[in-house]
XYZ file of C-alpha atoms in Angstrom:
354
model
C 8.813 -16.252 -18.756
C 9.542 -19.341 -17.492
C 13.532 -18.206 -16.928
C 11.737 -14.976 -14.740
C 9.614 -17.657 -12.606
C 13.018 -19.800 -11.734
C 14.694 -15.951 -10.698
C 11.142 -16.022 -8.299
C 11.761 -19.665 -6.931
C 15.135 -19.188 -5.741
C 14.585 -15.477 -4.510
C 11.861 -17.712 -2.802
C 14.335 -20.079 -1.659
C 12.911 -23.123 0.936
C 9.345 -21.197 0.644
C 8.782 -21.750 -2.965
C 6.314 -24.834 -3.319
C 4.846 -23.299 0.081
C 4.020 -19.537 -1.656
C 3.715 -20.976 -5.237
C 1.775 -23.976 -4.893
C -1.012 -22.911 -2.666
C -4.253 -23.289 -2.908
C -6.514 -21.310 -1.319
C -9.269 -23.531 0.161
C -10.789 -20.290 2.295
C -12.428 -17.400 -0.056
C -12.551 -18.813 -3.395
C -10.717 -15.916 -5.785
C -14.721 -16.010 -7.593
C -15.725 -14.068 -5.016
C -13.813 -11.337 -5.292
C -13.439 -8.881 -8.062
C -9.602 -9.358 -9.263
C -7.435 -7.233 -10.645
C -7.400 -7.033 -14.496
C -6.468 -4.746 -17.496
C -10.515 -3.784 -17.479
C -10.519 -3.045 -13.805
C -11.668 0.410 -13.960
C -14.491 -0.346 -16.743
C -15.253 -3.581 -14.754
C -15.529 -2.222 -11.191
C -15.167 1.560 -11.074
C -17.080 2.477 -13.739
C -20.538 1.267 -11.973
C -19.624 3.473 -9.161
C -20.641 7.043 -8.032
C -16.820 7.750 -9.070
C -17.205 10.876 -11.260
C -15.653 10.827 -15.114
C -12.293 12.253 -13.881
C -11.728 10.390 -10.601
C -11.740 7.467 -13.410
C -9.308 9.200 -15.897
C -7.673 9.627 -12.693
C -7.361 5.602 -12.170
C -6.809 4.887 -15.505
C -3.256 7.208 -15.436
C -2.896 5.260 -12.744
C -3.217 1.295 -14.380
C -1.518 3.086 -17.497
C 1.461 4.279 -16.389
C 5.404 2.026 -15.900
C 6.010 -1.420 -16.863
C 2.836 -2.826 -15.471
C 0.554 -0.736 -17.770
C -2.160 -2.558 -19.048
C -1.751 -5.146 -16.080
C -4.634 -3.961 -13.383
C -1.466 -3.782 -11.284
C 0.249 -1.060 -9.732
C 3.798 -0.200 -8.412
C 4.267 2.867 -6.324
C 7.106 4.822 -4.798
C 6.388 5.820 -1.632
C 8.785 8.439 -0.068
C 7.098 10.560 2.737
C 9.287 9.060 5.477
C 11.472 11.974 5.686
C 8.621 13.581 7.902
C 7.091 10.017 9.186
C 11.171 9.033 10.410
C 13.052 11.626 9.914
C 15.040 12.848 7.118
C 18.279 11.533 8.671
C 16.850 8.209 9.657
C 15.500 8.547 5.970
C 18.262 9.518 3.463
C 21.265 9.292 5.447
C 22.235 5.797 4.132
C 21.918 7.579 0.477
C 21.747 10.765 0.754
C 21.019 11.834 -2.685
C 17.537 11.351 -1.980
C 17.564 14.832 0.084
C 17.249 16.302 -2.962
C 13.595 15.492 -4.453
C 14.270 15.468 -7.989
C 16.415 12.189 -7.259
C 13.098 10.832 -5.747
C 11.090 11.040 -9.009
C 13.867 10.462 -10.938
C 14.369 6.561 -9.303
C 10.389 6.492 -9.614
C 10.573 6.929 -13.480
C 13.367 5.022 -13.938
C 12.504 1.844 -11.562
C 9.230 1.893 -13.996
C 6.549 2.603 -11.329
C 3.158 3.729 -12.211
C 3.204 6.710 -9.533
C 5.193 8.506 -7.204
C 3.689 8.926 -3.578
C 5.308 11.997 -1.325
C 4.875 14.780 0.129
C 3.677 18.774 -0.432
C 7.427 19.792 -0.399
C 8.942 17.157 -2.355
C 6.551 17.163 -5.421
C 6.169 20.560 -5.261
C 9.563 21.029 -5.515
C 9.662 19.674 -9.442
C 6.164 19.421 -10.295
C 6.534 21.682 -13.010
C 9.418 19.566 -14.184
C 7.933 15.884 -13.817
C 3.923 16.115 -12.853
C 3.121 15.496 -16.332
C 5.618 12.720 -16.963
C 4.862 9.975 -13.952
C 1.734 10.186 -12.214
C 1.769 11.979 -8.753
C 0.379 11.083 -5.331
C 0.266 13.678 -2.925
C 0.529 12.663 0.551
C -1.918 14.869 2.713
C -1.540 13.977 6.530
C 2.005 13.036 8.310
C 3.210 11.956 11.342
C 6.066 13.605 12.366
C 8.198 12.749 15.566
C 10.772 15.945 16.276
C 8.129 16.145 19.346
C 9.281 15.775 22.725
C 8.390 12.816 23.854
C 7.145 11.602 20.596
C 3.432 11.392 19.399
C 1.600 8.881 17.424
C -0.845 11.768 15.229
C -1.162 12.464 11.707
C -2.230 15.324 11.464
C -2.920 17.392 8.034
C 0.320 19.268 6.005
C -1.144 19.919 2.826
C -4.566 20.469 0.885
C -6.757 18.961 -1.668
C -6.357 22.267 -3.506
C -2.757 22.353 -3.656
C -2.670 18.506 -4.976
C -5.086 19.935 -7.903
C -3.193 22.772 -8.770
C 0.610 21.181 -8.713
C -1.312 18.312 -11.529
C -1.627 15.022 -8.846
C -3.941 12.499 -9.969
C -3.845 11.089 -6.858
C -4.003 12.025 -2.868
C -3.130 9.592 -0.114
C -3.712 10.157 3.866
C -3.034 8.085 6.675
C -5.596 7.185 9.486
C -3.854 5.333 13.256
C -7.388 3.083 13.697
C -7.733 2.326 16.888
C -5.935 5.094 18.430
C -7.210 8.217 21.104
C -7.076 10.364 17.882
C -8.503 8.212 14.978
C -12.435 9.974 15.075
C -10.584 13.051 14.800
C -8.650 11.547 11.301
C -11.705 9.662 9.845
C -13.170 12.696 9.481
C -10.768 15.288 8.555
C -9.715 12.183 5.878
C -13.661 11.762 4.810
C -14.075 15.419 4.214
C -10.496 15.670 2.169
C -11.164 12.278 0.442
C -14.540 13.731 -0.699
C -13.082 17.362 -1.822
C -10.631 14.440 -4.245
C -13.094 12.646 -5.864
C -14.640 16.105 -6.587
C -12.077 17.708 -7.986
C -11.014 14.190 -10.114
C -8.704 12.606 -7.823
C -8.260 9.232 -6.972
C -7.685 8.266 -3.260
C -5.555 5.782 -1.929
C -5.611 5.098 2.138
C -2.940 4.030 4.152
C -5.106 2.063 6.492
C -2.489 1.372 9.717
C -3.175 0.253 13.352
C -1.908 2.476 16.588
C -2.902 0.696 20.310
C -0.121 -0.102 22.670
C -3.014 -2.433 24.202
C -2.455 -4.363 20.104
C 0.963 -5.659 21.246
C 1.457 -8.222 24.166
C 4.438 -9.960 24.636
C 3.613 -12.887 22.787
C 2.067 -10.722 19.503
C 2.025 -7.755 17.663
C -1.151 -7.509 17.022
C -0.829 -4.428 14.566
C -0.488 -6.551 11.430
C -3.070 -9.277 13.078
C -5.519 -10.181 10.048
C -8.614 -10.023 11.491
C -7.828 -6.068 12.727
C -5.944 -5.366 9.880
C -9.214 -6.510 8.028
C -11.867 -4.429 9.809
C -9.105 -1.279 9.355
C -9.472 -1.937 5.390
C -13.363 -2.347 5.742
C -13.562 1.121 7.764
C -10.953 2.393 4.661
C -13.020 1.390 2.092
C -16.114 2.834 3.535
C -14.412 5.808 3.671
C -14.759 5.789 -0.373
C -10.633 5.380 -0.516
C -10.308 4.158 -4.096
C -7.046 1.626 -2.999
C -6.156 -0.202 0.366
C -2.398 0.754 1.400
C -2.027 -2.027 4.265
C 0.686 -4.119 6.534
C 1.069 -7.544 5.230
C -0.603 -9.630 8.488
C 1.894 -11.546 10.325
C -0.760 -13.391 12.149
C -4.628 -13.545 13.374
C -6.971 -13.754 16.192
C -6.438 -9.897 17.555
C -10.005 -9.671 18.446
C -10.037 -12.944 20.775
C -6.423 -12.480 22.383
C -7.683 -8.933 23.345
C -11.059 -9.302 23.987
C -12.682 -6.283 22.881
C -14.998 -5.711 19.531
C -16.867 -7.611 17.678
C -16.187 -11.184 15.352
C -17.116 -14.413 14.463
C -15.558 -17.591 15.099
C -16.325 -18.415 10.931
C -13.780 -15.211 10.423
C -10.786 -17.769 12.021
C -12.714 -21.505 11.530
C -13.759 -21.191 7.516
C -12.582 -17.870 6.602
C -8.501 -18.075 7.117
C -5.792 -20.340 7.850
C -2.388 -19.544 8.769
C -1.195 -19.636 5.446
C -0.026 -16.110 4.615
C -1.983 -15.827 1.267
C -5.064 -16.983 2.933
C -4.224 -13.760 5.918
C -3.815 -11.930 2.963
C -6.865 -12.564 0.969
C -9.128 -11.615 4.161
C -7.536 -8.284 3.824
C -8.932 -8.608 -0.385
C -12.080 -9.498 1.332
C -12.447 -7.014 3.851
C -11.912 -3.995 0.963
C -15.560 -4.996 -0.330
C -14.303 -8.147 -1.812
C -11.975 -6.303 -3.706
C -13.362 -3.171 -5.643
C -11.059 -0.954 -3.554
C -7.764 -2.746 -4.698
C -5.113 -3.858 -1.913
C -1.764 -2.614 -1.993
C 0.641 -4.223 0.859
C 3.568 -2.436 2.118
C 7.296 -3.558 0.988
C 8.244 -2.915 4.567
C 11.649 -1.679 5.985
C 14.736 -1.907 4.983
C 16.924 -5.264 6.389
C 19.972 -4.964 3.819
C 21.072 -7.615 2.228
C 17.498 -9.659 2.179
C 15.356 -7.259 0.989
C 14.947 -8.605 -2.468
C 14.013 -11.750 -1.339
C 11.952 -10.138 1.484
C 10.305 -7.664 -1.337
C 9.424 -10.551 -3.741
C 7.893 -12.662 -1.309
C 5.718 -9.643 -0.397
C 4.178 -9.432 -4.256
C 4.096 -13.332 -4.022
C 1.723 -13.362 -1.211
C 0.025 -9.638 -2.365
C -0.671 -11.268 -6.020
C -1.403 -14.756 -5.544
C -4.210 -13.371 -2.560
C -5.768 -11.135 -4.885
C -4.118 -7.979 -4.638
C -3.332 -5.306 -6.805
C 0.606 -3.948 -5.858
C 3.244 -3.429 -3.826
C 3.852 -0.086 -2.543
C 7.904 -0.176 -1.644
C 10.191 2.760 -0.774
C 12.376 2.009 1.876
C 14.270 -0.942 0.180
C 14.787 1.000 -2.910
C 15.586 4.421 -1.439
C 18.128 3.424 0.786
C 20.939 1.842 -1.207
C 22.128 2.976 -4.668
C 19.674 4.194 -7.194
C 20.903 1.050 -9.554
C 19.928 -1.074 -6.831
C 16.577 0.246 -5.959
C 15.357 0.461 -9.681
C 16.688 -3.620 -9.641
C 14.251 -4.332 -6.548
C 11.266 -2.442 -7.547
C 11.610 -4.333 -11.003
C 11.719 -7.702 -8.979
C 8.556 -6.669 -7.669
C 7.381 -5.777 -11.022
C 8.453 -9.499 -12.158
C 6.082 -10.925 -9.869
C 3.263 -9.440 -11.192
C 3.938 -9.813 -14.965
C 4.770 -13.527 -14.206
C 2.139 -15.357 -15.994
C 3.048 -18.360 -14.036
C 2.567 -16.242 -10.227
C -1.249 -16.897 -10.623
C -4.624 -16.592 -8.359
C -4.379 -19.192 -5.165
């Protein structure tokens, strides 16, 4: 273990004492309920989650090389509709063909594969009962002219259930003209889930041109970012898919809403674990668990990019990475070697609580 913690520092590089040796002086990790390999029987059990949506979890935590961890690793691959499928799978484009999709997903380890109607539809017969799926209900797609920011519904709760998903996952824009619109369409699917056993798992993303000045991007700002996991939660979503924040103070540099000046003074720092953990906070202290993004594709840094993502999503008090873009796009050798970096992280003894 010790030999996988040096691999960690140097992917680290000149940020290693910085991300390894924090301390989190903000929201003491007692507070929150932390990820574990009793999670579900700790947390979800005292719920109004019924007996499947919990079998449901369970595949979840069971599932890939983190089984048994209160961990999760997910591929995510719905951005053929979010992007395009040439933007998407051009740079590889195996990956047009589904089957290669799961296939990376089973062999990179990951406890679930997160796509869309088509693509897990495609081989469900084939693979649904081999790696647990996640069916991706609402998209985004942009072959509109000019392009709009909507997600709007491609598949139902009912077709999840019948092609053997354990999981569905939506997308809601907060803060955009058509977000009332997808918090309840999302509600009323999220609801139909839980009653038909499924677990839920919300991507919980910004969409205001007003949340990016010139100075900020106020999109992955922590406080916003926060409230967006808060509304998520509420929502019943059973795990947080959110941006890792970049910075803080979106309510005060825009002026609108509501906050408290003990959310920036006594509640966070700059430090990126402390951002982080007010995310953990804001999904009810953590009994909805956190999942940050792996982000886009850069090239050539994206292991150390993707490793100092589950540094800062583990050591905050969250429960996974959720990475498709770095793996996807480059050989399928490659991919399996980030999304086992990633893995690393979280079965590092060593990589503990700030």
């Amino acid at each position: 273990m010790a030999r996988e913690l040096e691999k960690i520092e140097k992917l680290l590089g000149k940020d290693a004492e910085f991300l390894l040796g924090h301390k989190c002086a903000t929201v003491d990790s007692g507070m929150l309920s932390l990820p574990g390999p009793d999670f579900v029987d700790r947390v979800w059990s005292v719920s109004d989650r019924l007996v499947p949506v919990l079998r449901s979890l369970q595949a979840l935590f069971g599932h890939g090389r983190l089984a048994g961890t209160g961990y999760i690793s997910i591929l995510p691959v719905d951005q053929g509709i979010e992007h395009s499928a040439g933007a998407s799978f051009a740079p590889n484009p195996i990956y047009f063909d589904p089957e290669n999709i799961v296939k990376l997903a089973i062999e990179a380890g990951c406890s679930a594969v997160a796509s869309t109607l088509g693509v897990l539809g495609a081989v469900a017969r084939r693979y649904a009962h081999k790696i647990p799926f996640v069916l991706k209900l609402n998209h985004n797609e942009l072959l509109s002219y000019p392009n709009k920011h909507d997600q709007v519904m491609f598949a139902s709760v009912e077709q999840a259930w019948n092609m053997g998903a354990v999981a569905v996952g939506a997308t809601i824009y907060f803060g955009s003209d058509e977000s009332t619109r997808q918090i309840q369409e999302v509600s009323e699917a999220f609801h139909h889930a839980h009653e038909l056993g499924m677990a839920t798992i919300l991507w919980c993303y910004l969409r205001n041109s007003a949340f990016k000045t010139k100075e900020k991007d106020f999109h992955v700002s922590a406080d916003l970012t926060g409230q967006a996991n808060h509304l998520g939660v509420t929502l019943e979503a059973d795990i947080i898919k959110q941006k890792l924040p970049e910075n803080n103070g979106g309510y005060t540099a825009l002026s609108f809403g509501k906050t408290s000046k003990d959310v920036y003074e006594k509640l966070t720092t700059e430090h990126p674990i402390d951002l982080t953990r007010y995310q953990v906070l804001s999904c009810y202290a953590g009994r909805a668990g956190l999942i940050n993004s792996g982000g886009a594709s850069s090239g050539d840094t994206d292991l150390a990019e993707a490793v100092r993502t589950a540094v800062v999503n583990k050591r905050a008090g969250g429960m996974g990475l959720i990475l498709g873009r770095k793996a996807f796009q480059r050989p399928m050798k490659d991919g399996v070697q980030i999304i086992n970096a990633v893995q690393d992280v979280y079965l590092s003894k060593e990589v503990t609580i700030a």
